Coordinates of N, CA and C in Angstrom, one line a residue:
K1 N 63.8 -164.4 75.7 CA 62.9 -165.4 76.3 C 63.2 -166.7 75.7
V2 N 63.4 -166.8 74.4 CA 63.7 -168.1 73.8 C 65.1 -168.6 74.2
E3 N 66.0 -167.6 74.3 CA 67.4 -167.9 74.7 C 67.4 -168.5 76.1
Q4 N 66.6 -167.9 77.0 CA 66.5 -168.4 78.4 C 66.0 -169.8 78.4
Q5 N 65.0 -170.1 77.6 CA 64.4 -171.4 77.5 C 65.4 -172.4 77.0
E6 N 66.2 -172.0 76.0 CA 67.2 -172.9 75.4 C 68.3 -173.2 76.5
K7 N 68.6 -172.2 77.2 CA 69.6 -172.3 78.3 C 69.1 -173.2 79.4
K8 N 67.9 -173.1 79.7 CA 67.3 -174.0 80.8 C 67.3 -175.5 80.3
V9 N 67.0 -175.7 79.0 CA 67.0 -177.0 78.4 C 68.4 -177.6 78.4
A10 N 69.4 -176.8 78.1 CA 70.8 -177.2 78.0 C 71.2 -177.6 79.4
N11 N 70.9 -176.7 80.4 CA 71.3 -177.0 81.8 C 70.6 -178.3 82.3
A12 N 69.4 -178.5 82.0 CA 68.7 -179.7 82.4 C 69.4 -180.9 81.8
G13 N 69.8 -180.8 80.5 CA 70.5 -181.9 79.9 C 71.8 -182.2 80.6
K14 N 72.5 -181.1 80.9 CA 73.8 -181.3 81.6 C 73.6 -182.0 83.0
E15 N 72.5 -181.6 83.7 CA 72.2 -182.2 85.0 C 72.0 -183.7 84.8
I16 N 71.3 -184.1 83.8 CA 71.0 -185.5 83.6 C 72.3 -186.2 83.3
E17 N 73.2 -185.6 82.5 CA 74.5 -186.3 82.2 C 75.3 -186.4 83.5
K18 N 75.3 -185.4 84.4 CA 76.0 -185.4 85.6 C 75.5 -186.5 86.5
L19 N 74.2 -186.6 86.6 CA 73.5 -187.6 87.5 C 73.9 -189.0 87.0
N20 N 73.8 -189.2 85.6 CA 74.2 -190.5 85.1 C 75.6 -190.9 85.4
S21 N 76.5 -189.9 85.3 CA 77.9 -190.3 85.6 C 78.1 -190.6 87.1
K22 N 77.3 -189.9 88.0 CA 77.3 -190.2 89.4 C 76.8 -191.6 89.6
L23 N 75.7 -192.0 88.9 CA 75.1 -193.3 89.0 C 76.1 -194.4 88.6
D24 N 76.8 -194.2 87.5 CA 77.7 -195.1 87.0 C 78.8 -195.4 88.0
K25 N 79.3 -194.3 88.6 CA 80.4 -194.4 89.6 C 79.9 -195.1 90.9
A26 N 78.7 -194.8 91.3 CA 78.1 -195.5 92.5 C 77.9 -197.0 92.2
E27 N 77.5 -197.3 91.0 CA 77.3 -198.7 90.7 C 78.6 -199.5 90.7
A28 N 79.7 -198.8 90.1 CA 81.0 -199.4 90.1 C 81.5 -199.6 91.5
D29 N 81.3 -198.6 92.4 CA 81.7 -198.7 93.8 C 81.0 -199.8 94.5
L30 N 79.7 -200.0 94.2 CA 79.0 -201.1 94.8 C 79.5 -202.4 94.4
E31 N 79.9 -202.6 93.2 CA 80.4 -203.8 92.7 C 81.8 -204.1 93.4
K32 N 82.6 -203.1 93.5 CA 83.9 -203.3 94.2 C 83.7 -203.7 95.7
M33 N 82.7 -203.0 96.3 CA 82.4 -203.3 97.7 C 82.0 -204.8 97.9
Q34 N 81.1 -205.2 97.0 CA 80.6 -206.5 97.1 C 81.7 -207.6 96.8
A35 N 82.5 -207.3 95.8 CA 83.6 -208.2 95.5 C 84.6 -208.3 96.7
K36 N 84.9 -207.2 97.3 CA 85.8 -207.2 98.4 C 85.2 -208.0 99.6
L37 N 84.0 -207.8 99.8 CA 83.3 -208.5 100.9 C 83.3 -210.0 100.6
D38 N 82.9 -210.4 99.4 CA 82.9 -211.8 99.1 C 84.3 -212.4 99.2
K39 N 85.3 -211.7 98.8 CA 86.7 -212.2 98.9 C 87.1 -212.4 100.3
S40 N 86.8 -211.4 101.2 CA 87.1 -211.5 102.6 C 86.4 -212.6 103.3
I41 N 85.1 -212.8 102.9 CA 84.3 -213.9 103.5 C 84.9 -215.2 103.1
A42 N 85.3 -215.4 101.8 CA 85.9 -216.6 101.3 C 87.2 -216.9 102.0
R43 N 87.9 -215.9 102.4 CA 89.2 -216.2 103.1 C 89.0 -216.4 104.6
G44 N 87.8 -216.1 105.0 CA 87.4 -216.2 106.5 C 88.1 -215.2 107.3
K45 N 88.4 -214.0 106.7 CA 89.1 -212.9 107.5 C 88.2 -212.1 108.3
L46 N 86.9 -212.1 108.1 CA 86.0 -211.2 108.8 C 85.2 -211.9 109.9
T47 N 85.1 -211.1 111.0 CA 84.2 -211.6 112.1 C 82.8 -211.3 111.7
E48 N 81.9 -211.9 112.5 CA 80.5 -211.7 112.3 C 80.1 -210.2 112.3
V49 N 80.7 -209.4 113.2 CA 80.4 -208.0 113.3 C 80.9 -207.2 112.1
E50 N 82.1 -207.6 111.7 CA 82.7 -206.9 110.5 C 81.9 -207.2 109.2
T51 N 81.4 -208.4 109.1 CA 80.6 -208.8 108.0 C 79.3 -208.0 108.0
Q52 N 78.7 -207.8 109.1 CA 77.5 -207.0 109.2 C 77.7 -205.6 108.9
K53 N 78.9 -205.0 109.4 CA 79.2 -203.6 109.0 C 79.4 -203.4 107.5
E54 N 80.0 -204.4 106.9 CA 80.2 -204.3 105.4 C 78.9 -204.4 104.7
N55 N 78.0 -205.3 105.2 CA 76.7 -205.4 104.6 C 75.9 -204.1 104.8
V56 N 76.1 -203.4 105.9 CA 75.4 -202.1 106.1 C 75.9 -201.1 105.1
K57 N 77.2 -201.1 104.9 CA 77.8 -200.2 103.9 C 77.3 -200.4 102.5
I58 N 77.1 -201.7 102.1 CA 76.6 -202.1 100.8 C 75.1 -201.6 100.7
T59 N 74.4 -201.8 101.8 CA 73.0 -201.4 101.8 C 72.9 -199.9 101.6
K60 N 73.7 -199.1 102.3 CA 73.7 -197.7 102.1 C 74.1 -197.3 100.7
Q61 N 75.0 -198.0 100.1 CA 75.4 -197.7 98.7 C 74.2 -198.0 97.7
Q62 N 73.5 -199.1 98.0 CA 72.3 -199.4 97.2 C 71.2 -198.4 97.3
L63 N 71.1 -197.8 98.5 CA 70.1 -196.7 98.8 C 70.5 -195.5 98.0
K64 N 71.8 -195.2 98.0 CA 72.4 -194.0 97.3 C 72.1 -194.2 95.8
I65 N 72.2 -195.4 95.3 CA 71.9 -195.7 93.8 C 70.5 -195.4 93.5
K66 N 69.6 -195.9 94.4 CA 68.1 -195.7 94.2 C 67.8 -194.2 94.2
E67 N 68.4 -193.5 95.1 CA 68.2 -192.0 95.2 C 68.6 -191.3 93.9
L68 N 69.8 -191.8 93.4 CA 70.3 -191.2 92.1 C 69.3 -191.5 91.0
E69 N 68.8 -192.7 90.9 CA 67.9 -193.1 89.9 C 66.6 -192.3 90.0
E70 N 66.1 -192.0 91.2 CA 65.0 -191.1 91.3 C 65.3 -189.7 90.9
D71 N 66.5 -189.2 91.2 CA 66.9 -187.9 90.8 C 66.9 -187.8 89.2
I72 N 67.4 -188.9 88.6 CA 67.5 -188.9 87.1 C 66.1 -188.8 86.5
V73 N 65.2 -189.6 87.1 CA 63.8 -189.5 86.6 C 63.2 -188.1 86.8
K74 N 63.4 -187.5 87.9 CA 62.9 -186.1 88.1 C 63.5 -185.2 87.1
A75 N 64.8 -185.3 86.9 CA 65.5 -184.4 85.9 C 65.0 -184.6 84.5
Q76 N 64.7 -185.9 84.2 CA 64.2 -186.1 82.8 C 62.8 -185.6 82.7
K77 N 62.0 -185.7 83.7 CA 60.6 -185.1 83.7 C 60.7 -183.6 83.5
K78 N 61.6 -183.0 84.3 CA 61.9 -181.5 84.2 C 62.3 -181.1 82.8
L79 N 63.2 -181.9 82.2 CA 63.6 -181.6 80.8 C 62.4 -181.7 79.8
E80 N 61.6 -182.8 80.0 CA 60.5 -182.9 79.1 C 59.5 -181.7 79.2
K81 N 59.3 -181.3 80.5 CA 58.4 -180.2 80.7 C 59.0 -178.9 80.1
L82 N 60.3 -178.7 80.1 CA 60.9 -177.5 79.5 C 60.8 -177.6 78.0
K83 N 60.9 -178.7 77.4 CA 60.8 -178.8 76.0 C 59.5 -178.5 75.4
R84 N 58.4 -178.6 76.2 CA 57.1 -178.3 75.7 C 56.9 -176.9 75.3

């Protein structure tokens, strides 16, 4: 029983680490997307429609980041519950 509990705590910890690394990657991707868009706009290479499409992609990435942050909070709560 104690071993199962320890295993669950370890797995919850691994889940948090995995989510944190996903979050880091998603944030880095967002920065790249934003930089690419800013660069293209500065060069005047994008049409109005292309600019809007890129903005939609960026918004979707921001949403993905928010979802990952929520998942991390849930995983941390789960870990705290398991430690009790």
